[in-house]
Each structure stands twice: as C-alpha cells, then as structure tokens.
C-alpha cells in the first residue's frame, strides 16, 4: 500500500518514486483534485476507484475510504492511494495511514510536491525571499474537518513572514478581516492563484483589504505578505500558455510534438488517430525484400515507421553496402541515423514531389517500403524516370478508438495539428467534423490539401515540413503577443 502525493496538478510534478509505484499498481484509489492524467500511468488493467468526496459528508466518506484501503491492502494487492499535493498536507493521509497501521496493513508514504509551495512558484511568487520574508505559515481556511479548535488568525498575523492559505476561497473575506484585526496592514500584498500548475492557472493580485471582494474561486492557493508583491511570472508567460492543442499521431510517435508543445505552455490532447499495425501479409514481403536488399540500387524511405519496420529486418548491415538510401525528410533521416545510416538523398522540401524532383533518372531497381494506403505519386514518378519500382507493404495504419473524455477535450480545444494526410482522414473518421477545433495547422501542402478536400479550413502550413516547423507555426498563430 502506497500513500502517494500526486503533486499540485501538472502531471509532471509527481515524484519518480510515485510514478514508479503507480506503473505497477493493481488498484488506484484517487481524489477529485488529483491529476487524472496520472491515472494513465497505471497499467491498463488496474482498477481505478474514485473517492471524490461530496462536500459536507467528508467524515462519513473518510471512514469508508479507510475501510476500502484496509480491504484492498489485506487482499494482497499493490494499492496506490493517490492524493493531490502531499498526502500529509491537509489531505487526511495521516488518518489513512493510522487506519492501515491499526489493521496491520504495511504501507509506504511517498511525499508529494505540495500546492502550498508549488502553486506560488508557478505564479512566480517565492514563498521566502531574502530581506523580505524569513518564514512561511501554511494554514487551512476551511476548518470543519481539521481544527480541534478554531484557528487563531490574530496569532497567525503576529507570526510575520508569509501566510499561505489553502482551502480559503470561500472564507477569504473573514480571514482577511481577522488578519487585519491581528495587526497586519490592510495594504499587505496578496496573490491568489487558481488552478495552479495547470493550463487554467490564473493569478489575481490584490491586498488584504481587497481580498474579500477580489475574484477568487476554488481551488485557490492564497499567498499573503510582502512576497506576494514579487512578480517572477514565467508559467503564464509561455507562448502557448492556456492553449489546448489536439495532436493526432500514432501514440508512440506523438511524444516529440507533445513535448515541444507542452514545453511552450500548451495543454495537449492526444488523439491516437492512427495505430500502426502489421502488413496484411504479416510482413512476409518485407522480410523477403530485406533478405534481398542487395539486389536494389535504391531504398526510398517515406516515413519513420517504414525505417523502424524495415531496417531491423536486415540480418547484416553490410547488405546495404552497395545500395543508395533516400529519406523524404529530416524526421525519416533521423530515424535512419538511429541505425547509423546516412541517407544519400534528402530533398529540400519534405514531400513526394520534391523527392521525385531530386531523384536521378535510371534503369535499376528501387525498393519502396511503405504503408498500404500511401499515395501513388512516388512509384509512378520513379517509374516515369525509368526505374523499376518494388512497392512493399511495411505496415498498416488502423483507426484507433478514442475515449469519450479525450473526445470531449478535443472538442473544446483551440487548435489541431495534422502531420499527414492519413491523420486528417482518420481523425475525421474517429472523432468527426464537430471535433475539429477553430484553428487547423498542417505539416505541409499535401496534408493541407487533404484537409481542404475534406471540407476543413486550413489556417496555416508549416514552412518547414517537420515537427519543429509545425511547432513554430502553431506558436506564430497562437501566441499571445
Ligand atoms: N494535499 C494538498 C492540499 C489538499 S487541500 C497539497 O499538499 O497540495 C486542497 C487545497 O489545496 C485547495 O482547496 C487549494 O487551496 C489547494 N490546491 C490544490 N491544488 C491546487 C491548485 N492546482 N491550484 C491552487 N490551489 C490548489
């Protein structure tokens, strides 16, 4: 049994240990505020139990949660109890640990990054600062289940330093009055951060006197004190902050694009429009082509997938010794570099037409391992140049299923990126036209044409037809300034 802190919201803010135990969980018991994206880390077959408490019934529910944890723990399952922030900071992890101890269920506590520190940090407010504040006090503004006695707010006011209030959105006016009554100046700076570390993060700056009337909604972390006047904002200033972008690629391929967009502040919705499957013949033709690769003059790779499927089938790399290699673009060339292969030809523009233009005329044999549904431009053009072309099916693209919550997130997104014609058609197949966000960005002219042919309005094509080029284009279209 693991009591795990999930961090304040950004799923990357879980600890390495927390992610590790989550990946091996049989059962995950989670709260409403813990990042649901983290649940995806658990094995697909793991049981996921939500114990989101209904307000006002916290105590009854807590007894049930304790009993549930004891039950699952006694059954010998790997149980992860996932809690927002840190499990022992206003999260009742202590009560759960005590129930486990009393029932003789062994447990481990995996601390988490508490919102009390991380949320101000994401808003650019340091909770301590040299010459400004030498302490910070973390207090709950919602006393019901916590306090054995009422909080001495006047006493808190006298401590000095920074005051961080959790669960204080509803009671903020009364808290401010009592802190002022305790001697704090009415113009003491306040920074309130809602949905910190998430795409919805919003910071409201006010003063103690203005706090009651300021637009503050839960969940908010309220920072009171001189540090709240410091503004080192970075998270909300990133170019794609607050933008939600749909990414359509085979799941195992999406990560470069997703990382780049998230690094710029976007929230990404990954719609696995394409799954990569075995060729119809189970790969027999590809295997045969690999065994006889020495008989070809050229091998032309038009996708990362083709490289990943074909090259590992070579028994001896020297079989490629007399064979020239072409790659359609830098992504494909990178995939080849992963096998220590340097292409002889990469066209300036990463489209079939450009590859054809750069390809020499000749009478020998060209091997073209690719997807079953790819366009015929390339084999036809190469044939016209005199080559004998063998098209061999390297993989098949299959429409994957999309979970309803992913679809809902896609519908509410600001933009979508398409990285190939097949992502366009598959996306429309699996998600439908009404799940296409207002801004459509395509990796290149062919993809854009496919989008237009399918009735979509294309806002931009990437100038450089590559993932970094696509990302630059999204930034150009979507950034705030
Ligand atoms: N154990 C948690 C705190 C649970 S109490 C932790 O260590 O962070 C829940 C309160 O935490 C909320 O009412 C709010 O005050 C604060 N909080 C949690 N997540 C937050 C977020 N993303 N942004 C702002 N405040 C948050």
Short mmCIF file of C-alpha atoms and ligand atoms in Angstrom, two decimals:
data_model
loop_
_atom_site.label_atom_id
_atom_site.label_comp_id
_atom_site.label_asym_id
_atom_site.label_seq_id
_atom_site.Cartn_x
_atom_site.Cartn_y
_atom_site.Cartn_z
CA UNK A 1 0.00 0.00 0.00
CA UNK A 2 1.41 3.34 -1.06
CA UNK A 3 0.11 6.72 0.05
CA UNK A 4 1.34 8.80 -2.87
CA UNK A 5 1.43 12.56 -3.34
CA UNK A 6 0.34 13.36 -6.90
CA UNK A 7 1.64 16.93 -6.83
CA UNK A 8 -0.40 20.07 -7.41
CA UNK A 9 -1.88 19.36 -10.85
CA UNK A 10 0.78 19.37 -13.56
CA UNK A 11 1.18 15.62 -14.07
CA UNK A 12 4.96 16.03 -14.46
CA UNK A 13 5.19 17.12 -10.84
CA UNK A 14 4.75 13.65 -9.36
CA UNK A 15 7.94 12.21 -7.87
CA UNK A 16 9.95 9.48 -9.61
CA UNK A 17 9.03 7.10 -6.79
CA UNK A 18 5.34 7.98 -7.10
CA UNK A 19 5.32 7.37 -10.86
CA UNK A 20 7.19 4.12 -10.33
CA UNK A 21 4.69 2.61 -7.89
CA UNK A 22 1.80 3.89 -10.00
CA UNK A 23 3.14 1.98 -13.01
CA UNK A 24 2.96 -1.24 -11.02
CA UNK A 25 -0.40 -0.70 -9.30
CA UNK A 26 -3.24 -3.23 -9.27
CA UNK A 27 -5.60 -0.69 -7.73
CA UNK A 28 -5.53 3.13 -7.75
CA UNK A 29 -7.73 4.98 -5.28
CA UNK A 30 -7.83 8.67 -6.19
CA UNK A 31 -9.39 12.02 -5.30
CA UNK A 32 -11.24 14.51 -7.41
CA UNK A 33 -8.38 17.03 -7.37
CA UNK A 34 -5.57 14.60 -8.17
CA UNK A 35 -4.45 14.87 -11.77
CA UNK A 36 -6.42 12.41 -13.83
CA UNK A 37 -3.66 12.41 -16.44
CA UNK A 38 -1.60 10.49 -13.89
CA UNK A 39 -4.10 7.65 -13.90
CA UNK A 40 -2.90 6.85 -17.40
CA UNK A 41 0.42 5.78 -15.85
CA UNK A 42 -1.24 2.82 -14.13
CA UNK A 43 -1.41 -0.41 -16.14
CA UNK A 44 -4.46 -0.56 -18.43
CA UNK A 45 -5.94 -3.41 -16.39
CA UNK A 46 -5.56 -1.70 -13.00
CA UNK A 47 -8.75 -0.98 -11.08
CA UNK A 48 -9.33 2.77 -10.75
CA UNK A 49 -11.54 3.86 -7.87
CA UNK A 50 -12.61 7.49 -7.47
CA UNK A 51 -13.34 8.53 -3.91
CA UNK A 52 -14.14 12.18 -4.65
CA UNK A 53 -15.83 13.40 -1.50
CA UNK A 54 -19.14 15.21 -1.57
CA UNK A 55 -18.94 18.45 0.43
CA UNK A 56 -20.47 18.16 3.87
CA UNK A 57 -20.09 14.41 4.06
CA UNK A 58 -16.33 14.33 4.40
CA UNK A 59 -16.17 12.39 7.69
CA UNK A 60 -18.51 9.58 6.67
CA UNK A 61 -16.73 9.20 3.35
CA UNK A 62 -13.35 9.16 5.10
CA UNK A 63 -14.33 6.14 7.21
CA UNK A 64 -15.41 4.39 4.02
CA UNK A 65 -12.15 5.25 2.29
CA UNK A 66 -10.16 3.90 5.25
CA UNK A 67 -12.18 0.67 5.17
CA UNK A 68 -11.69 0.37 1.39
CA UNK A 69 -7.93 0.79 1.71
CA UNK A 70 -7.71 -1.78 4.50
CA UNK A 71 -9.80 -4.18 2.44
CA UNK A 72 -7.73 -3.89 -0.71
CA UNK A 73 -4.50 -3.97 1.28
CA UNK A 74 -5.47 -7.18 3.06
CA UNK A 75 -6.25 -8.79 -0.29
CA UNK A 76 -2.53 -8.54 -1.04
CA UNK A 77 -2.93 -6.16 -3.98
CA UNK A 78 -0.50 -3.40 -4.96
CA UNK A 79 -2.62 -0.42 -3.96
CA UNK A 80 -1.76 3.21 -4.71
CA UNK A 81 -3.71 5.80 -2.77
CA UNK A 82 -3.16 8.89 -4.92
CA UNK A 83 -3.72 12.24 -3.25
CA UNK A 84 -3.31 15.79 -4.56
CA UNK A 85 -0.16 17.64 -3.47
CA UNK A 86 1.40 15.96 -0.46
CA UNK A 87 -0.54 13.19 1.29
CA UNK A 88 0.08 14.64 4.75
CA UNK A 89 -0.70 18.30 4.00
CA UNK A 90 -4.45 18.83 4.57
CA UNK A 91 -5.16 15.57 2.83
CA UNK A 92 -6.03 13.21 5.69
CA UNK A 93 -3.22 10.86 4.71
CA UNK A 94 -2.37 10.64 8.39
CA UNK A 95 -5.77 9.21 9.18
CA UNK A 96 -5.49 6.68 6.37
CA UNK A 97 -2.01 5.63 7.49
CA UNK A 98 -3.30 5.20 11.07
CA UNK A 99 -6.17 3.01 9.85
CA UNK A 100 -3.71 0.87 7.88
CA UNK A 101 -1.35 0.60 10.85
CA UNK A 102 -4.21 -0.42 13.16
CA UNK A 103 -5.32 -3.09 10.67
CA UNK A 104 -1.77 -4.42 10.29
CA UNK A 105 -1.52 -3.47 6.59
CA UNK A 106 2.06 -2.45 5.71
CA UNK A 107 2.30 0.90 3.91
CA UNK A 108 4.79 3.37 2.49
CA UNK A 109 4.33 7.13 2.24
CA UNK A 110 5.57 8.79 -0.98
CA UNK A 111 5.62 12.53 -0.28
CA UNK A 112 4.39 14.89 -2.96
CA UNK A 113 5.03 18.46 -4.02
CA UNK A 114 2.50 20.44 -2.06
CA UNK A 115 0.46 23.15 -3.74
CA UNK A 116 1.37 25.42 -0.80
CA UNK A 117 4.82 25.90 -2.35
CA UNK A 118 4.45 24.78 -5.97
CA UNK A 119 1.42 26.87 -6.88
CA UNK A 120 3.03 30.16 -5.76
CA UNK A 121 6.22 29.07 -7.57
CA UNK A 122 4.28 28.57 -10.81
CA UNK A 123 2.81 32.04 -10.36
CA UNK A 124 6.29 33.50 -9.88
CA UNK A 125 5.92 34.17 -6.15
CA UNK A 126 8.72 32.81 -3.92
CA UNK A 127 7.29 31.92 -0.50
CA UNK A 128 10.51 33.13 1.15
CA UNK A 129 12.78 35.85 -0.20
CA UNK A 130 15.97 37.30 1.21
CA UNK A 131 15.27 40.53 3.00
CA UNK A 132 11.52 40.16 2.57
CA UNK A 133 10.27 37.07 4.37
CA UNK A 134 12.03 34.61 6.64
CA UNK A 135 9.19 32.15 7.19
CA UNK A 136 6.01 30.85 5.71
CA UNK A 137 2.99 29.56 7.55
CA UNK A 138 0.58 27.20 5.79
CA UNK A 139 -2.96 27.41 7.15
CA UNK A 140 -6.28 25.94 6.09
CA UNK A 141 -9.12 28.38 5.57
CA UNK A 142 -11.68 25.63 5.85
CA UNK A 143 -11.73 24.49 9.42
CA UNK A 144 -14.51 21.93 9.68
CA UNK A 145 -12.65 18.63 9.48
CA UNK A 146 -9.25 19.88 10.53
CA UNK A 147 -9.25 22.05 13.54
CA UNK A 148 -9.66 20.70 17.01
CA UNK A 149 -10.21 24.33 17.82
CA UNK A 150 -10.73 27.49 15.84
CA UNK A 151 -7.66 28.90 14.07
CA UNK A 152 -6.09 31.81 15.94
CA UNK A 153 -5.86 34.13 12.90
CA UNK A 154 -4.80 37.09 15.04
CA UNK A 155 -1.96 34.87 16.28
CA UNK A 156 -1.06 33.90 12.70
CA UNK A 157 -0.95 37.61 11.85
CA UNK A 158 1.60 38.17 14.62
CA UNK A 159 3.97 35.42 13.38
CA UNK A 160 5.05 37.65 10.49
CA UNK A 161 6.52 36.29 7.27
CA UNK A 162 4.42 34.78 4.51
CA UNK A 163 0.99 33.24 5.08
CA UNK A 164 -0.19 30.61 2.60
CA UNK A 165 -3.89 29.79 2.88
CA UNK A 166 -5.26 26.59 1.32
CA UNK A 167 -8.99 25.94 1.01
CA UNK A 168 -9.62 29.59 1.77
CA UNK A 169 -11.51 30.81 -1.30
CA UNK A 170 -14.91 30.81 0.39
CA UNK A 171 -13.75 32.22 3.73
CA UNK A 172 -11.19 34.73 2.38
CA UNK A 173 -13.11 37.85 3.44
CA UNK A 174 -13.40 36.77 7.06
CA UNK A 175 -9.78 35.61 7.12
CA UNK A 176 -8.59 38.99 5.81
CA UNK A 177 -10.58 40.82 8.48
CA UNK A 178 -9.11 38.76 11.27
CA UNK A 179 -5.56 39.12 9.97
CA UNK A 180 -6.07 42.88 9.88
CA UNK A 181 -7.53 42.72 13.39
CA UNK A 182 -4.37 40.84 14.37
CA UNK A 183 -2.25 43.79 13.25
CA UNK A 184 -1.48 43.21 9.57
CA UNK A 185 -1.62 46.29 7.35
CA UNK A 186 -4.71 46.44 5.09
CA UNK A 187 -2.43 47.10 2.11
CA UNK A 188 -0.44 43.90 2.66
CA UNK A 189 0.06 42.35 -0.81
CA UNK A 190 -1.95 39.22 -1.71
CA UNK A 191 -1.57 36.88 -4.68
CA UNK A 192 -4.27 34.30 -5.18
CA UNK A 193 -3.64 31.52 -7.67
CA UNK A 194 -6.43 29.37 -9.02
CA UNK A 195 -5.82 26.02 -10.75
CA UNK A 196 -2.09 26.48 -10.26
CA UNK A 197 0.38 24.47 -12.41
CA UNK A 198 -2.41 23.67 -14.87
CA UNK A 199 -3.37 25.16 -18.22
CA UNK A 200 -6.19 27.03 -16.45
CA UNK A 201 -3.85 28.76 -13.97
CA UNK A 202 -4.96 32.30 -13.14
CA UNK A 203 -3.33 34.71 -10.73
CA UNK A 204 -5.21 37.54 -9.04
CA UNK A 205 -3.18 40.20 -7.26
CA UNK A 206 -4.83 42.31 -4.58
CA UNK A 207 -4.35 43.44 -0.99
CA UNK A 208 -5.60 42.15 2.30
CA UNK A 209 -8.31 44.84 2.33
CA UNK A 210 -9.33 43.92 -1.23
CA UNK A 211 -9.24 40.14 -0.81
CA UNK A 212 -12.89 39.66 0.17
CA UNK A 213 -14.14 41.37 -2.99
CA UNK A 214 -11.43 40.01 -5.33
CA UNK A 215 -12.48 37.40 -7.93
CA UNK A 216 -11.12 34.30 -6.21
CA UNK A 217 -12.55 30.85 -6.84
CA UNK A 218 -11.61 27.42 -5.57
CA UNK A 219 -9.26 25.70 -5.83
CA UNK A 220 -7.02 28.59 -4.93
CA UNK A 221 -3.78 29.00 -3.05
CA UNK A 222 -3.72 32.43 -1.42
CA UNK A 223 -0.35 33.98 -0.61
CA UNK A 224 -0.42 36.86 1.88
CA UNK A 225 2.61 39.01 2.73
CA UNK A 226 5.33 41.14 1.18
CA UNK A 227 6.45 38.33 -1.16
CA UNK A 228 3.05 38.47 -2.86
CA UNK A 229 4.17 41.74 -4.49
CA UNK A 230 7.06 39.96 -6.21
CA UNK A 231 6.26 39.07 -9.81
CA UNK A 232 8.57 36.48 -11.36
CA UNK A 233 5.82 35.15 -13.62
CA UNK A 234 7.04 32.58 -16.14
CA UNK A 235 4.43 29.85 -16.46
CA UNK A 236 1.62 32.12 -17.61
CA UNK A 237 4.02 33.96 -19.95
CA UNK A 238 4.96 30.99 -22.13
CA UNK A 239 3.84 31.49 -25.74
CA UNK A 240 1.20 28.75 -25.82
CA UNK A 241 0.02 29.12 -22.21
CA UNK A 242 -3.69 28.42 -21.83
CA UNK A 243 -4.00 26.98 -25.34
CA UNK A 244 -5.24 23.48 -25.86
CA UNK A 245 -3.87 21.73 -28.94
CA UNK A 246 -5.01 18.41 -30.36
CA UNK A 247 -2.21 16.16 -31.54
CA UNK A 248 -3.07 13.39 -33.94
CA UNK A 249 -0.45 10.74 -34.40
CA UNK A 250 0.17 7.14 -33.57
CA UNK A 251 0.60 7.15 -29.82
CA UNK A 252 4.22 6.03 -29.77
CA UNK A 253 5.14 8.76 -32.23
CA UNK A 254 3.39 11.68 -30.65
CA UNK A 255 5.92 12.37 -27.95
CA UNK A 256 8.24 14.82 -29.80
CA UNK A 257 5.35 17.01 -30.82
CA UNK A 258 3.65 16.72 -27.44
CA UNK A 259 6.83 17.58 -25.55
CA UNK A 260 7.55 20.58 -27.72
CA UNK A 261 4.02 21.97 -27.39
CA UNK A 262 3.84 21.36 -23.65
CA UNK A 263 7.24 22.91 -23.16
CA UNK A 264 5.80 26.08 -24.68
CA UNK A 265 2.87 26.03 -22.27
CA UNK A 266 0.17 24.33 -24.32
CA UNK A 267 -2.12 21.70 -22.95
CA UNK A 268 -2.14 18.79 -25.38
CA UNK A 269 -4.90 16.34 -26.18
CA UNK A 270 -3.53 13.22 -27.77
CA UNK A 271 -5.95 11.60 -30.14
CA UNK A 272 -4.46 8.37 -31.40
CA UNK A 273 -5.89 8.77 -34.89
CA UNK A 274 -3.56 6.15 -36.22
CA UNK A 275 -2.32 2.91 -34.81
CA UNK A 276 0.46 1.14 -36.63
CA UNK A 277 -0.37 -2.46 -37.44
CA UNK A 278 1.18 -5.44 -39.18
CA UNK A 279 1.02 -5.51 -43.00
CA UNK A 280 -1.78 -7.63 -44.46
CA UNK A 281 0.66 -10.45 -45.28
CA UNK A 282 2.14 -10.40 -41.77
CA UNK A 283 5.34 -8.88 -43.08
CA UNK A 284 6.38 -11.73 -45.39
CA UNK A 285 7.04 -9.50 -48.42
CA UNK A 286 9.00 -7.02 -46.30
CA UNK A 287 11.09 -9.84 -44.88
CA UNK A 288 11.84 -11.13 -48.37
CA UNK A 289 12.78 -7.64 -49.58
CA UNK A 290 15.14 -7.23 -46.61
CA UNK A 291 16.78 -10.56 -47.34
CA UNK A 292 17.40 -9.48 -50.95
CA UNK A 293 18.12 -5.80 -50.40
CA UNK A 294 21.48 -6.11 -52.18
CA UNK A 295 19.64 -6.50 -55.49
CA UNK A 296 18.27 -2.97 -55.29
CA UNK A 297 20.02 0.23 -56.35
CA UNK A 298 17.96 2.42 -54.03
CA UNK A 299 15.79 2.07 -50.94
CA UNK A 300 13.43 5.03 -50.51
CA UNK A 301 12.04 5.69 -47.03
CA UNK A 302 8.99 7.93 -46.83
CA UNK A 303 8.26 7.63 -43.09
CA UNK A 304 9.78 6.95 -39.70
CA UNK A 305 7.58 3.88 -39.48
CA UNK A 306 8.99 2.42 -42.68
CA UNK A 307 12.51 2.81 -41.27
CA UNK A 308 11.53 1.23 -37.96
CA UNK A 309 9.87 -1.68 -39.71
CA UNK A 310 12.45 -2.39 -42.40
CA UNK A 311 15.94 -1.76 -41.07
CA UNK A 312 15.73 -4.17 -38.08
CA UNK A 313 14.91 -6.97 -40.55
CA UNK A 314 18.40 -6.72 -42.12
CA UNK A 315 20.48 -9.64 -40.94
CA UNK A 316 23.77 -7.91 -41.79
CA UNK A 317 24.12 -4.15 -42.22
CA UNK A 318 26.71 -4.73 -44.96
CA UNK A 319 23.88 -5.91 -47.22
CA UNK A 320 23.16 -2.19 -47.71
CA UNK A 321 26.75 -1.55 -48.76
CA UNK A 322 26.05 -1.04 -52.47
CA UNK A 323 22.57 0.38 -52.00
CA UNK A 324 21.75 4.09 -52.03
CA UNK A 325 19.27 5.40 -49.50
CA UNK A 326 16.75 8.24 -49.84
CA UNK A 327 14.73 9.78 -46.99
CA UNK A 328 11.74 12.02 -47.54
CA UNK A 329 12.60 14.43 -44.74
CA UNK A 330 14.65 15.11 -41.63
CA UNK A 331 12.43 13.00 -39.33
CA UNK A 332 12.97 9.98 -41.53
CA UNK A 333 16.68 10.82 -41.83
CA UNK A 334 16.87 10.99 -38.01
CA UNK A 335 15.27 7.56 -37.75
CA UNK A 336 17.92 6.24 -40.16
CA UNK A 337 20.66 7.93 -38.13
CA UNK A 338 19.39 5.89 -35.18
CA UNK A 339 20.66 2.87 -37.13
CA UNK A 340 23.90 4.60 -38.18
CA UNK A 341 22.65 5.06 -41.71
CA UNK A 342 23.17 8.36 -43.54
CA UNK A 343 20.83 8.88 -46.50
CA UNK A 344 22.35 9.76 -49.87
CA UNK A 345 19.37 11.91 -50.75
CA UNK A 346 17.07 14.13 -48.64
CA UNK A 347 15.01 16.58 -50.73
CA UNK A 348 14.76 20.24 -49.80
CA UNK A 349 11.01 20.06 -49.30
CA UNK A 350 9.75 17.05 -47.49
CA UNK A 351 7.06 15.96 -49.92
CA UNK A 352 6.91 13.19 -52.52
CA UNK A 353 7.05 15.69 -55.41
CA UNK A 354 10.25 17.21 -54.11
CA UNK A 355 11.85 13.81 -53.60
CA UNK A 356 10.94 12.93 -57.19
CA UNK A 357 12.44 16.17 -58.46
CA UNK A 358 15.73 15.47 -56.72
CA UNK A 359 15.84 11.78 -57.68
CA UNK A 360 18.14 10.87 -60.58
CA UNK A 361 16.89 9.06 -63.67
CA UNK A 362 17.99 5.45 -64.02
CA UNK A 363 17.11 1.96 -65.10
CA UNK A 364 17.85 -0.06 -61.98
CA UNK A 365 15.62 -1.23 -59.12
CA UNK A 366 14.10 0.85 -56.33
CA UNK A 367 12.63 -0.60 -53.16
CA UNK A 368 9.84 1.42 -51.58
CA UNK A 369 8.75 0.01 -48.20
CA UNK A 370 5.70 1.97 -47.01
CA UNK A 371 2.14 1.96 -45.70
CA UNK A 372 -0.60 0.19 -47.60
CA UNK A 373 -2.62 3.34 -48.18
CA UNK A 374 0.16 5.77 -49.19
CA UNK A 375 -0.22 7.90 -52.31
CA UNK A 376 0.89 6.57 -55.71
CA UNK A 377 2.78 9.72 -56.75
CA UNK A 378 6.17 8.35 -55.81
CA UNK A 379 6.11 4.91 -57.51
CA UNK A 380 4.54 6.41 -60.62
CA UNK A 381 7.07 9.23 -60.81
CA UNK A 382 10.03 6.91 -60.25
CA UNK A 383 8.74 4.56 -62.93
CA UNK A 384 8.46 7.52 -65.30
CA UNK A 385 12.15 8.21 -64.61
CA UNK A 386 12.99 4.74 -65.85
CA UNK A 387 13.29 2.87 -62.53
CA UNK A 388 11.77 -0.48 -61.79
CA UNK A 389 9.93 0.08 -58.51
CA UNK A 390 9.03 -2.60 -55.96
CA UNK A 391 6.40 -1.28 -53.53
CA UNK A 392 6.36 -3.44 -50.41
CA UNK A 393 3.86 -3.05 -47.62
CA UNK A 394 5.82 -2.27 -44.45
CA UNK A 395 2.92 -1.52 -42.08
CA UNK A 396 -0.73 -0.74 -41.99
CA UNK A 397 -2.43 2.24 -40.39
CA UNK A 398 -5.53 1.40 -38.38
CA UNK A 399 -8.04 3.79 -36.86
CA UNK A 400 -7.78 3.57 -33.06
CA UNK A 401 -10.56 4.06 -30.55
CA UNK A 402 -10.90 7.40 -28.80
CA UNK A 403 -12.09 7.56 -25.19
CA UNK A 404 -15.13 9.82 -24.59
CA UNK A 405 -13.27 12.20 -22.25
CA UNK A 406 -10.46 12.61 -24.81
CA UNK A 407 -13.06 13.40 -27.44
CA UNK A 408 -14.69 15.97 -25.17
CA UNK A 409 -11.30 17.60 -24.55
CA UNK A 410 -10.64 17.67 -28.30
CA UNK A 411 -13.98 19.38 -28.93
CA UNK A 412 -13.04 22.15 -26.50
CA UNK A 413 -9.54 22.62 -27.95
CA UNK A 414 -8.19 25.77 -29.63
CA UNK A 415 -6.15 24.16 -32.39
CA UNK A 416 -5.31 20.87 -34.07
CA UNK A 417 -2.15 19.71 -35.80
CA UNK A 418 -2.13 17.29 -38.71
CA UNK A 419 1.13 15.58 -39.60
CA UNK A 420 0.00 13.59 -42.65
CA UNK A 421 -2.95 13.12 -44.95
CA UNK A 422 -3.92 9.93 -43.20
CA UNK A 423 -4.11 11.71 -39.83
CA UNK A 424 -6.68 14.04 -41.39
CA UNK A 425 -8.91 11.33 -42.76
CA UNK A 426 -8.58 9.07 -39.75
CA UNK A 427 -9.27 11.91 -37.33
CA UNK A 428 -12.46 12.77 -39.17
CA UNK A 429 -13.37 9.10 -39.09
CA UNK A 430 -12.78 8.54 -35.38
CA UNK A 431 -13.63 11.98 -33.96
CA UNK A 432 -15.88 13.60 -36.53
CA UNK A 433 -16.06 17.05 -38.04
CA UNK A 434 -17.50 18.73 -34.94
CA UNK A 435 -14.35 17.73 -33.04
CA UNK A 436 -12.17 19.89 -35.30
CA UNK A 437 -11.06 22.98 -33.32
CA UNK A 438 -11.18 26.51 -34.79
CA UNK A 439 -7.50 26.58 -35.82
CA UNK A 440 -6.12 23.89 -38.17
CA UNK A 441 -2.37 23.62 -38.77
CA UNK A 442 -0.87 21.15 -41.26
CA UNK A 443 2.69 19.96 -41.62
CA UNK A 444 2.79 20.59 -45.37
CA UNK A 445 0.90 21.31 -48.60
CA UNK A 446 -0.25 17.74 -49.29
CA UNK A 447 -1.70 17.31 -45.82
CA UNK A 448 -3.32 20.73 -46.14
CA UNK A 449 -4.85 19.78 -49.49
CA UNK A 450 -6.29 16.61 -47.95
CA UNK A 451 -7.76 18.72 -45.15
CA UNK A 452 -9.33 21.11 -47.67
CA UNK A 453 -10.60 18.21 -49.76
CA UNK A 454 -12.36 17.06 -46.60
CA UNK A 455 -14.02 20.42 -46.12
CA UNK A 456 -11.72 21.85 -43.47
CA UNK A 457 -10.38 25.39 -43.44
CA UNK A 458 -6.60 25.28 -43.07
CA UNK A 459 -5.16 28.23 -41.17
CA UNK A 460 -1.51 27.50 -41.85
CA UNK A 461 1.00 25.09 -43.32
CA UNK A 462 4.34 24.65 -41.65
CA UNK A 463 7.04 26.43 -43.62
CA UNK A 464 9.48 23.68 -42.83
CA UNK A 465 7.61 20.39 -43.18
CA UNK A 466 8.86 18.85 -39.97
CA UNK A 467 7.78 18.61 -36.33
CA UNK A 468 9.84 21.67 -35.26
CA UNK A 469 8.46 23.54 -38.28
CA UNK A 470 4.93 22.58 -37.27
CA UNK A 471 5.53 23.75 -33.70
CA UNK A 472 6.92 27.11 -34.91
CA UNK A 473 3.80 27.61 -36.99
CA UNK A 474 1.48 26.85 -34.06
CA UNK A 475 3.38 29.40 -31.96
CA UNK A 476 3.20 32.01 -34.72
CA UNK A 477 -0.57 31.58 -34.98
CA UNK A 478 -1.48 31.10 -31.33
CA UNK A 479 0.90 33.02 -29.11
CA UNK A 480 -0.42 35.95 -27.09
CA UNK A 481 1.83 38.73 -28.25
N1 LIG B 1 -2.60 17.85 -0.07
C1 LIG B 1 -2.78 19.01 -0.91
C2 LIG B 1 -3.73 20.01 -0.33
C3 LIG B 1 -5.14 19.49 -0.26
S1 LIG B 1 -6.25 20.69 0.28
C4 LIG B 1 -1.41 19.65 -1.15
O1 LIG B 1 -0.44 19.31 -0.49
O2 LIG B 1 -1.31 20.47 -2.05
C5 LIG B 1 -6.89 21.30 -1.22
C6 LIG B 1 -6.49 22.75 -1.38
O3 LIG B 1 -5.17 22.83 -1.91
C7 LIG B 1 -7.33 23.53 -2.34
O4 LIG B 1 -8.52 23.99 -1.73
C8 LIG B 1 -6.42 24.66 -2.71
O5 LIG B 1 -6.34 25.62 -1.67
C9 LIG B 1 -5.09 23.95 -2.75
N2 LIG B 1 -4.81 23.49 -4.11
C10 LIG B 1 -4.70 22.22 -4.53
N3 LIG B 1 -4.41 22.19 -5.84
C11 LIG B 1 -4.35 23.46 -6.25
C12 LIG B 1 -4.09 24.09 -7.49
N4 LIG B 1 -3.84 23.37 -8.60
N5 LIG B 1 -4.10 25.43 -7.55
C13 LIG B 1 -4.34 26.18 -6.46
N6 LIG B 1 -4.58 25.64 -5.28
C14 LIG B 1 -4.60 24.30 -5.16
#
